[in-house]
Coordinates of C-alpha atoms in Angstrom, one line a residue:
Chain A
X92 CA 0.0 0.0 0.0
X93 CA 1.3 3.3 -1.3
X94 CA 1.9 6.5 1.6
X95 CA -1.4 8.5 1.7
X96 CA 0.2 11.2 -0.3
X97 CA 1.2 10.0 -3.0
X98 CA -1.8 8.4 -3.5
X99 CA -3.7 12.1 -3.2
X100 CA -1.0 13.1 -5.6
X101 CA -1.6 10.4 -8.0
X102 CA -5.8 11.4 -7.4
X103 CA -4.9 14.9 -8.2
X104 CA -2.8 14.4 -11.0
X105 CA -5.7 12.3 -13.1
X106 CA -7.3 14.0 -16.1
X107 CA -9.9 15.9 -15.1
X108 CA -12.6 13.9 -17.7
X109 CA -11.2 10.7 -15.6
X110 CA -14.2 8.8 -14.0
X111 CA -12.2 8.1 -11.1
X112 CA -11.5 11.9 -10.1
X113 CA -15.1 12.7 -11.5
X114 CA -16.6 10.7 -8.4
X115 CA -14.0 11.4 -5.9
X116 CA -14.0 15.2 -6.2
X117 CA -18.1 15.0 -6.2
X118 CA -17.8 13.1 -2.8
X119 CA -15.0 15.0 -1.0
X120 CA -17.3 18.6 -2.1
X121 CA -20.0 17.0 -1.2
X122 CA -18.5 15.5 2.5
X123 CA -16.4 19.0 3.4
X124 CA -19.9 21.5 2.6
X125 CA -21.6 18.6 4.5
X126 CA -19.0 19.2 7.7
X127 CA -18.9 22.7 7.6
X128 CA -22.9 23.2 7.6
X129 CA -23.3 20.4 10.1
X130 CA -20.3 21.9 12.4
X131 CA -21.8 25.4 12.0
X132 CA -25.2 24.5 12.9
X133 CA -24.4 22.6 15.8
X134 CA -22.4 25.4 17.2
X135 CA -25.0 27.6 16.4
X136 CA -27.4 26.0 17.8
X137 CA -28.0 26.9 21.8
X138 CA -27.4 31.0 20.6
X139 CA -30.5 30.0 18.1
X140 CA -32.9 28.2 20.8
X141 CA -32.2 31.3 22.9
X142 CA -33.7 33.5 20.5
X143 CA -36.3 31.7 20.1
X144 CA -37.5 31.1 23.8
X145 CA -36.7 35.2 24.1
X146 CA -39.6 35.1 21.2
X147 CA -41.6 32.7 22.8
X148 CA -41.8 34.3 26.0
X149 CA -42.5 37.5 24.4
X150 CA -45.5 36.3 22.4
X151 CA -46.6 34.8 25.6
X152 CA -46.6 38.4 27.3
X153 CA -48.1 39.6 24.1
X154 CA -50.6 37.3 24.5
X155 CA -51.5 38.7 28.2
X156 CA -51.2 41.8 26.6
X157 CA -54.3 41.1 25.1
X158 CA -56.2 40.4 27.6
X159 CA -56.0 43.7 30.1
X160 CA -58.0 42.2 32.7
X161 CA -55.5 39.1 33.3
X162 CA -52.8 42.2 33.9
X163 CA -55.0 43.5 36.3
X164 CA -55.5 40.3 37.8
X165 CA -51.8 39.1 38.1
X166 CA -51.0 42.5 39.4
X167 CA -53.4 42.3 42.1
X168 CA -51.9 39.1 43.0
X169 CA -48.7 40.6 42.9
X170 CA -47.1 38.0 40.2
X171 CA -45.0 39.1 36.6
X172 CA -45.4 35.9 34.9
X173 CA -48.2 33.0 35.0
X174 CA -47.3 30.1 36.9
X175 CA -46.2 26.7 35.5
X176 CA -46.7 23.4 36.2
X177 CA -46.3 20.1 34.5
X178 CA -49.0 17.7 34.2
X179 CA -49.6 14.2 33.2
X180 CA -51.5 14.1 30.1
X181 CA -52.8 10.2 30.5
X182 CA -54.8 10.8 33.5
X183 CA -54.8 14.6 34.0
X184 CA -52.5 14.8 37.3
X185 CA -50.3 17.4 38.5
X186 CA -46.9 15.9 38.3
X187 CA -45.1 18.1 40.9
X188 CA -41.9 15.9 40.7
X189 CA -41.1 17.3 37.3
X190 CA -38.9 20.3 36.9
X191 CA -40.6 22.6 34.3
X192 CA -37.7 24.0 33.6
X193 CA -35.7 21.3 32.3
X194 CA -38.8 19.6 30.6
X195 CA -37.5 18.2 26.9
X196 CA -40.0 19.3 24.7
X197 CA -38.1 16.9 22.2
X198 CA -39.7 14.1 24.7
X199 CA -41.8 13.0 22.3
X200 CA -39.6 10.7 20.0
X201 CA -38.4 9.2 22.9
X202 CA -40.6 5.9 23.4
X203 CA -39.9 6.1 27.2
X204 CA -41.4 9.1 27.7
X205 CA -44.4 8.9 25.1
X206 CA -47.0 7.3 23.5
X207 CA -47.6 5.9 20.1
X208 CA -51.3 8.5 18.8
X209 CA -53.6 5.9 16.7
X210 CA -54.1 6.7 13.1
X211 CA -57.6 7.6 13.3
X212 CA -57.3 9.7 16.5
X213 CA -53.8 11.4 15.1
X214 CA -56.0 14.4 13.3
X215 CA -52.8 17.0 14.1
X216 CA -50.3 14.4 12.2
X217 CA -48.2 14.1 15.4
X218 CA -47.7 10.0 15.1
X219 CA -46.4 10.5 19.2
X220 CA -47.6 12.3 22.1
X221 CA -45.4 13.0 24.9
X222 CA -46.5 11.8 28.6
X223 CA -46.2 14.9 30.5
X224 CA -46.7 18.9 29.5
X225 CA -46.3 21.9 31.0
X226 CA -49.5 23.9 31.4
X227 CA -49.0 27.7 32.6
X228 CA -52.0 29.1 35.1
X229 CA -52.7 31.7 36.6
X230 CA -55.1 31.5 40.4
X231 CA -56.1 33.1 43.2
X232 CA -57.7 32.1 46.3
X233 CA -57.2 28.7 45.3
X234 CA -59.6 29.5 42.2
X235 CA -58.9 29.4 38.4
X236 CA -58.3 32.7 36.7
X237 CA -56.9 31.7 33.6
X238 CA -55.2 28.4 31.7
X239 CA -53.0 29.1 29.2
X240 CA -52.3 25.0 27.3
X241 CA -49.5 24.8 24.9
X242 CA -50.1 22.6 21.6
X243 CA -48.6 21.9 18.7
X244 CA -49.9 20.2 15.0
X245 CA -48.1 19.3 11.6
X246 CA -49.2 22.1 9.2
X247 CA -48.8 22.4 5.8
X248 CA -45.0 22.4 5.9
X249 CA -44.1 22.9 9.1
X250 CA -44.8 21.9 13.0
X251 CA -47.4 24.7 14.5
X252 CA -46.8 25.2 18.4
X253 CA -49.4 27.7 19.6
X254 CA -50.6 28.4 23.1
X255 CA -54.3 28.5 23.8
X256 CA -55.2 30.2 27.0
X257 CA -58.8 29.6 28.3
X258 CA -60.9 31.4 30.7
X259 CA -62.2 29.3 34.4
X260 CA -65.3 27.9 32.7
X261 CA -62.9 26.0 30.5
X262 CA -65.2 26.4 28.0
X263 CA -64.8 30.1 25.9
X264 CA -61.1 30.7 24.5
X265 CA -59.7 33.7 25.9
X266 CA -56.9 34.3 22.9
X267 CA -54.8 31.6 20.6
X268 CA -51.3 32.6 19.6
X269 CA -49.4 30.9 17.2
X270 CA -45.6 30.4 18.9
X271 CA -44.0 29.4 15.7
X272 CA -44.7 28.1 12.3
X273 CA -42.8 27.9 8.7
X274 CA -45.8 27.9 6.6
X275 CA -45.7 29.8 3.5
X276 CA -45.1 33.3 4.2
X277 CA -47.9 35.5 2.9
X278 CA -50.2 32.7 2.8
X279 CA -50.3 29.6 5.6
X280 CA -47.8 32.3 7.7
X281 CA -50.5 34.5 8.0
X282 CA -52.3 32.4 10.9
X283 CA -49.7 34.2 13.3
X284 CA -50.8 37.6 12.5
X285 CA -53.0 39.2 15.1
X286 CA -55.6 40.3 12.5
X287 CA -56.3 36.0 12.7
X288 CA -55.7 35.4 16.2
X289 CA -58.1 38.3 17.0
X290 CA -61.3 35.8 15.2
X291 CA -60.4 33.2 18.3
X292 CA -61.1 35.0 21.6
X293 CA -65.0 34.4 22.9
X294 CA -65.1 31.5 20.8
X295 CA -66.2 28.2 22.5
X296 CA -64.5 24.8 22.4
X297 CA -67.0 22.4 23.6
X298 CA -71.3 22.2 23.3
X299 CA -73.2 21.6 26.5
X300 CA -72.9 18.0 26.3
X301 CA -68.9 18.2 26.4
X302 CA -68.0 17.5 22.6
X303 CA -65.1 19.3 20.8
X304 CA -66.7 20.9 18.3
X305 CA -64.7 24.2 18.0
X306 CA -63.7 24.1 13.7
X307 CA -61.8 26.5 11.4
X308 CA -64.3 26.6 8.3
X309 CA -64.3 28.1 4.9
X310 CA -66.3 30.9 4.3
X311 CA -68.2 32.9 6.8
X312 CA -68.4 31.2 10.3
X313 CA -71.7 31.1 12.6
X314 CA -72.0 30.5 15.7
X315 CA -69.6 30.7 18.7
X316 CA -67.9 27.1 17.4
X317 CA -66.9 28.5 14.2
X318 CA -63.6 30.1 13.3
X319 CA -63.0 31.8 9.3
X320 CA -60.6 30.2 8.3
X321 CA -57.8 31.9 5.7
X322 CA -58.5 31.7 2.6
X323 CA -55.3 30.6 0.4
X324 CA -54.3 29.4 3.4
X325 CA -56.7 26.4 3.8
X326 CA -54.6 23.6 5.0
X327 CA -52.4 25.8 7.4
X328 CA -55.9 26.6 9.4
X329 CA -57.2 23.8 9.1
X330 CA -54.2 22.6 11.5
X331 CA -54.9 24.9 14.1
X332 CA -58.3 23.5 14.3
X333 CA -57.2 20.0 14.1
X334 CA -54.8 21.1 16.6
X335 CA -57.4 22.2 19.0
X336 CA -59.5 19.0 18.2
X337 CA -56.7 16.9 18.6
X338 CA -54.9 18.6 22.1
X339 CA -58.6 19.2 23.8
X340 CA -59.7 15.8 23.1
X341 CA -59.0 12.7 25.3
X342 CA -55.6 11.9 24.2
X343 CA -54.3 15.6 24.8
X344 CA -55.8 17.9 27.6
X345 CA -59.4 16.1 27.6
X346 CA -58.3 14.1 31.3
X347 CA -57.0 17.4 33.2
X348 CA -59.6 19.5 32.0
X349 CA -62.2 17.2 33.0
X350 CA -60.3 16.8 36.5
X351 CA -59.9 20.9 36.3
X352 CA -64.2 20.9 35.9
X353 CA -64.8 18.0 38.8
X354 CA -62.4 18.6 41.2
X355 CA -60.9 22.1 41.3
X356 CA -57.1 22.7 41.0
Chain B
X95 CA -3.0 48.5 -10.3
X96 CA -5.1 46.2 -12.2
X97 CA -6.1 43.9 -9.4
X98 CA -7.9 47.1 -8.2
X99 CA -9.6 47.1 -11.2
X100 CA -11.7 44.3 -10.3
X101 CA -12.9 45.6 -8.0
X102 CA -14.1 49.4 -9.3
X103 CA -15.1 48.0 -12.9
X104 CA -18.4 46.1 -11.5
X105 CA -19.5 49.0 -9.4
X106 CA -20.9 51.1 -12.7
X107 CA -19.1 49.9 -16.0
X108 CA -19.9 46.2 -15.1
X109 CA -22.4 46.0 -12.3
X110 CA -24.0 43.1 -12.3
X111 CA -27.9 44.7 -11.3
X112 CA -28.0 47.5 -14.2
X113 CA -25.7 46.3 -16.8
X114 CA -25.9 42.0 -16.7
X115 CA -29.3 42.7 -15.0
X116 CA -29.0 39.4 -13.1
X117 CA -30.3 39.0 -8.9
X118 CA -33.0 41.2 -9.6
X119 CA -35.4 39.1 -8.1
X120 CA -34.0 39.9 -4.4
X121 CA -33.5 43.4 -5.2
X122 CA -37.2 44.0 -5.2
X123 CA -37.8 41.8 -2.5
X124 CA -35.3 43.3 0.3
X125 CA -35.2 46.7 -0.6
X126 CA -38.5 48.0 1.4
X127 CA -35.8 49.3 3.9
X128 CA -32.4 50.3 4.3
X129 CA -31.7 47.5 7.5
X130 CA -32.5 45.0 5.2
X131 CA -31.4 45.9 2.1
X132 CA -27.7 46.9 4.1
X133 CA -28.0 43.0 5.7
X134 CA -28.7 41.1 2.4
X135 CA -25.7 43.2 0.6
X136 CA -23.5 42.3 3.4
X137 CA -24.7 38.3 3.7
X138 CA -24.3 38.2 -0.3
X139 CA -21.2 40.1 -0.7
X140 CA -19.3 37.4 1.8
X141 CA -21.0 34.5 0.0
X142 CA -19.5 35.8 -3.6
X143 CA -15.9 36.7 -2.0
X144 CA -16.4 33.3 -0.3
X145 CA -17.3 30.8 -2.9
X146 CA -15.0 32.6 -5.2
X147 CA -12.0 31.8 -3.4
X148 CA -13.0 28.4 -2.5
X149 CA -13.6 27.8 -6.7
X150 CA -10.8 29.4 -7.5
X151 CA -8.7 27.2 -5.4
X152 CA -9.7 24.2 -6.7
X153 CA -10.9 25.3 -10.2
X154 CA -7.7 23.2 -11.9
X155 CA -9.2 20.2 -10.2
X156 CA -13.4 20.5 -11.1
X157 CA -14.3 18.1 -13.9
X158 CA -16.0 20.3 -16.3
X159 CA -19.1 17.4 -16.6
X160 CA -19.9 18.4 -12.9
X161 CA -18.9 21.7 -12.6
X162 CA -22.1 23.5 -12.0
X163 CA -23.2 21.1 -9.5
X164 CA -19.5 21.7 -7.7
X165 CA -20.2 25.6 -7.5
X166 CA -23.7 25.4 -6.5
X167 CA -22.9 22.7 -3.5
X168 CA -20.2 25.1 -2.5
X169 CA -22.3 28.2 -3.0
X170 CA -25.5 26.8 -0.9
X171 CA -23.1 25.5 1.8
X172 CA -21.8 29.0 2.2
X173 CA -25.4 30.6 2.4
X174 CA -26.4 27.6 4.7
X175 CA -23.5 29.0 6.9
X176 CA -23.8 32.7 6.4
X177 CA -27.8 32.1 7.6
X178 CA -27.1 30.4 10.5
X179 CA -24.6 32.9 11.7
X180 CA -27.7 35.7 10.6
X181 CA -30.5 33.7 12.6
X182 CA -27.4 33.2 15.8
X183 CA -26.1 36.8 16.0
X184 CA -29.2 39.3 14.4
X185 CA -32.3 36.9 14.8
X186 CA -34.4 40.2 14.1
X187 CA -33.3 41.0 11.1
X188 CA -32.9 37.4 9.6
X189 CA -36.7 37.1 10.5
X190 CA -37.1 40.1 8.7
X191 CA -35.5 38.6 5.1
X192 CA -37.2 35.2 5.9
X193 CA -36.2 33.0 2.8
X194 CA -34.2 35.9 0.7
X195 CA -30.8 34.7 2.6
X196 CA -31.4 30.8 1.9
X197 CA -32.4 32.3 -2.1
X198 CA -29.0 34.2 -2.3
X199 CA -28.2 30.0 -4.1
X200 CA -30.1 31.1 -7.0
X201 CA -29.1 34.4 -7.0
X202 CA -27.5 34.3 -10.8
X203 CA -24.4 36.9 -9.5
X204 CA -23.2 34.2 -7.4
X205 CA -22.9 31.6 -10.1
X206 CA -22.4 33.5 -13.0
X207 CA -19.0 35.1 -11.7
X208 CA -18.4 31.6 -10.0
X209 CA -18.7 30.4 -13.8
X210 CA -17.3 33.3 -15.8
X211 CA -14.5 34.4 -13.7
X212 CA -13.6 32.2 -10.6
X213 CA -13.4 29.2 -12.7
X214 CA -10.5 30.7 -14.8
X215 CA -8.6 32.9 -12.2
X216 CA -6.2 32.7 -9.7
X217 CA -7.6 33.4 -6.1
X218 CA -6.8 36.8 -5.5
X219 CA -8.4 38.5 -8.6
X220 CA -11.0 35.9 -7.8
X221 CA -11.8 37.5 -4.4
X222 CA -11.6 40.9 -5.8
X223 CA -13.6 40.4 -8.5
X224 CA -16.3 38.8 -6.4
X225 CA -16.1 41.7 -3.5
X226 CA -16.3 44.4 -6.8
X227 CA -19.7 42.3 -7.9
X228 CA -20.9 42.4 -4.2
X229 CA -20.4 46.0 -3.6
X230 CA -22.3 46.7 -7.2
X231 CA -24.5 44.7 -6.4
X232 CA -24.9 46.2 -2.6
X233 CA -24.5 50.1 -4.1
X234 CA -28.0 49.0 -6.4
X235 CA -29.5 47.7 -3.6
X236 CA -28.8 50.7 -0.9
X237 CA -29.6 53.3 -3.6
X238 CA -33.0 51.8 -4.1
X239 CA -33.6 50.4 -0.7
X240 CA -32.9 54.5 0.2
X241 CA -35.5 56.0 -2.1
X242 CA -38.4 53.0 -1.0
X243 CA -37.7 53.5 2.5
X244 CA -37.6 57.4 1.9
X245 CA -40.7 58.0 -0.1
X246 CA -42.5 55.0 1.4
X247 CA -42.7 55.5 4.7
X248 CA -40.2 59.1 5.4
X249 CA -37.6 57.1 7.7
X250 CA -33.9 56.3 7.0
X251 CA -32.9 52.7 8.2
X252 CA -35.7 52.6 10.4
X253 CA -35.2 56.3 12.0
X254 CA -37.5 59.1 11.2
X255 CA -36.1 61.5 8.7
X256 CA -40.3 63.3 7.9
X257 CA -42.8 63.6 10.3
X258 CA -45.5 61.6 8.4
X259 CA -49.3 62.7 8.5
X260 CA -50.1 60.0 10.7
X261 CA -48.2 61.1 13.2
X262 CA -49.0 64.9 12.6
X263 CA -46.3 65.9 10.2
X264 CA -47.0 67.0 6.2
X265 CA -45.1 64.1 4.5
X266 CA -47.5 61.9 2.8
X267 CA -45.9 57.9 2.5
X268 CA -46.3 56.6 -1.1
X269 CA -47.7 53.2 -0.6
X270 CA -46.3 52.5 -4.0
X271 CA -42.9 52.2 -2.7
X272 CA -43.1 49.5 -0.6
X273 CA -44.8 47.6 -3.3
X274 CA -42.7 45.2 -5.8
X275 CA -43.3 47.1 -8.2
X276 CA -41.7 50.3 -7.8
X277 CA -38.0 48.8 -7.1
X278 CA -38.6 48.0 -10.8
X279 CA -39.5 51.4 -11.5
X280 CA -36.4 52.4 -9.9
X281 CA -34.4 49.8 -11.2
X282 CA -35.4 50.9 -14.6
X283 CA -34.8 54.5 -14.0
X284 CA -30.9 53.5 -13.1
X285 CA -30.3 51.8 -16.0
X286 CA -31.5 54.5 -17.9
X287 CA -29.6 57.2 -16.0
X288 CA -26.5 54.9 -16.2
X289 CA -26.7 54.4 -20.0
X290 CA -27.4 58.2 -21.0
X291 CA -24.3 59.1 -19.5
X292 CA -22.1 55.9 -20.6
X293 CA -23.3 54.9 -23.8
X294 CA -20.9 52.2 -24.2
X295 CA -23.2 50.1 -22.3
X296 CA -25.9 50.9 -25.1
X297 CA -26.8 47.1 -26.7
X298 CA -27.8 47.0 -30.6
X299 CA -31.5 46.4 -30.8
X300 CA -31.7 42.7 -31.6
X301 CA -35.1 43.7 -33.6
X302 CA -34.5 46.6 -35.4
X303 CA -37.7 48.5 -36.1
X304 CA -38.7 48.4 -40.0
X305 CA -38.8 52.2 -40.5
X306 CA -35.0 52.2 -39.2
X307 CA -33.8 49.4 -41.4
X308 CA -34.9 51.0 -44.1
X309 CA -33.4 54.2 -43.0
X310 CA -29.3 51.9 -43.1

């Protein structure tokens, strides 16, 4: 076996028409873009998730923003930020072990920590759901002022994550902000403009017997279950309504919210 | 003091925007403001200094059957970078030019001095020659990203230059200019001011009117 420089010499020194050097300069172009662009992005990477949880939080406020009497309220209780807790999804329990903090939204893929969704019942395209979830809230006196859930859906070309806060009947959607999205801009991006988010509050989820019935239709919505949905834009909004569908039902939120109605927090 | 050349030929004699008319497709689409328009001329003027050295260095060694797809794996790896670094250190901003950074691939000034003049030079005019396109390119871009921000909405990279009438002033925004359209407008008006005063850059018609051929 030749020294490893002369053979690169011997490499270099082939015709350029030569088969040989053809594939072998394709591969090492290929491999070196493929390290640099890997080894940038993995450096990058924390200085990127910082941004956006700086973004996060600040839709979050923005969210509260929106609704002046939950200022009022946490002011009164003398608190800057909601309170947040983790919960088990299967059977609606506090989990108070769990730091919130630390909580891997990535959980998910994990098969430890997550649960295979049923075709039929996977209407937000999420094929696994994750065990536990943080859920922020806001009480006083022991009472419910305000839930604010976080969800996420497959949309068009992109995962939606949106938090939906809800007022103490756990029945009428207080506001719905869309946390992040890669839809098409000008089109499926536009569900996280306020001009959308501002159809959701007053809206109800569930009918009196307890049914998800809240939809994103086209056309002109009636009635307090029905949200316009954007036209140009059809399958990007129809994910937020799966997503509601899907995260209110019994595989997402359904179990604490029903504990929530029987039993208080 | 030819190497210089390289670089102050493309900036009016050779720029790329108003004489090859090639990336005009992100010159209409980042130009509503100066901030932008500043960050995309920076983001591609590194990726053409960039790719240019890194084809010019191995130019004697890219078989010409796969040459394109060489340049355009090294050119999207360099914008894959030069975006990450954007969405890392001036998140605003790159959320501002949403796809226009990952587009500066198909931006034809990348490849076509990649093609026409990296490919056959040595890496020093190659850098020049790409940081002379850049800064042609850029001086196009801030010129009309300066009159759209202007006239559109009377600030000057995002400061207020007019006191509009919304806020109780007498300037007037043209909604026009932060339309598509009017880069062209502006765009077009360049070209025209550029080639009344250097008529070199004049092209013969390639479809002569009638009334003129008969005229020869």
């Amino acid at each position: 076996m030749a020294d490893p420089l002369t053979l690169w010499r011997g490499f270099l020194a082939r015709p350029n028409d030569d088969r040989v050097k053809t594939f072998g300069v394709a591969v090492l172009v290929a491999f070196v873009c493929a390290a640099v662009v890997s080894a940038t992005s993995v450096t990058l990477k924390p200085l990127q998730d910082a941004h956006l949880e700086a973004e996060r939080a600040a839709r979050m406020e923005a969210m509260l923003d929106t609704l002046p009497e939950m200022r009022g309220l946490m002011q009164e209780a003398g608190v800057t930020a909601l309170e947040t807790r983790m919960i088990n999804l299967s059977d609606g329990s506090f989990a108070p072990d769990l730091d919130p903090v630390n909580f891997d939204v990535a959980a998910a893929d994990d098969p430890d920590s997550s649960i295979a969704i049923p075709p039929e019942a996977d209407v937000a395209g999420l094929k696994r759901r994750e065990n536990h979830a943080p859920v922020y809230l806001l009480e006083r006196d022991g009472e419910l002022m305000l839930l604010v859930l976080p969800m996420r859906a497959t949309g068009y070309q992109s995962t939606i994550t949106a938090m939906l806060a809800v007022q103490p009947d756990l029945r009428t959607i207080a506001a719905l902000t869309i946390t992040g999205q890669g839809e098409t801009p000008g089109l499926g991006a536009r569900i996280a403009e306020p001009d959308w988010a501002a159809l959701w509050p007053g809206k109800e989820i569930a009918n009196e017997d307890g049914e998800i019935v809240i939809e994103v239709v086209r056309g002109t919505a009636t009635g307090p279950y029905q949200v316009d949905g954007i036209s140009g834009a059809t399958r990007s909004s129809n994910a937020v309504g799966a997503m509601l569908t899907f995260w209110l039902g019994d595989l997402g939120y359904g179990p604490f919210l029903d504990r929530l109605e029987s039993e208080g927090l | 003091m030819s190497l210089f050349r390289h670089v102050t030929a493309p900036l009016i004699d050779q720029n790329p925007v108003t004489l090859q008319i090639l990336g005009i497709c992100s010159a209409l689409a980042v130009t509503t403001s100066l901030t932008t328009a500043l960050t995309m001329s920076v983001a591609l003027t590194a990726v053409l200094c960039a790719s240019a050295a890194v084809i010019s260095l191995i130019r004697r060694h890219i078989p010409s059957t796969i040459r394109l797809i060489v340049q355009i794996t090294i050119i999207a790896a360099l914008v894959i970078v030069i975006d990450e670094l954007l969405q890392a250190y001036a998140f605003e901003i790159s959320k501002r030019l949403s796809i226009f950074v990952g587009l500066i691939v198909t931006n034809c000034v990348v490849l076509g001095r990649a093609e026409s003049f990296a490919m056959r030079n040595p890496v020093l005019p190659s850098v020049l020659d790409g940081l002379g396109n850049g800064l042609g390119y850029s001086l196009i871009l801030m010129i009309v990203g300066g009159i759209r921000e202007f006239f559109g909405a009377g600030t000057l990279f995002g400061r207020a230059v007019v006191t509009t009438q919304a806020e109780g002033g007498w300037f007037q925004p043209l909604g026009l200019m932060q339309l598509a359209p009017s880069a062209f407008f502006i765009i077009g008006l360049l070209v025209w001011a550029i080639r009344s005063l250097r008529r070199d850059q004049i092209e013969p018609a390639e479809f002569p009117l009638a009334s003129e051929e008969a005229n020869r």
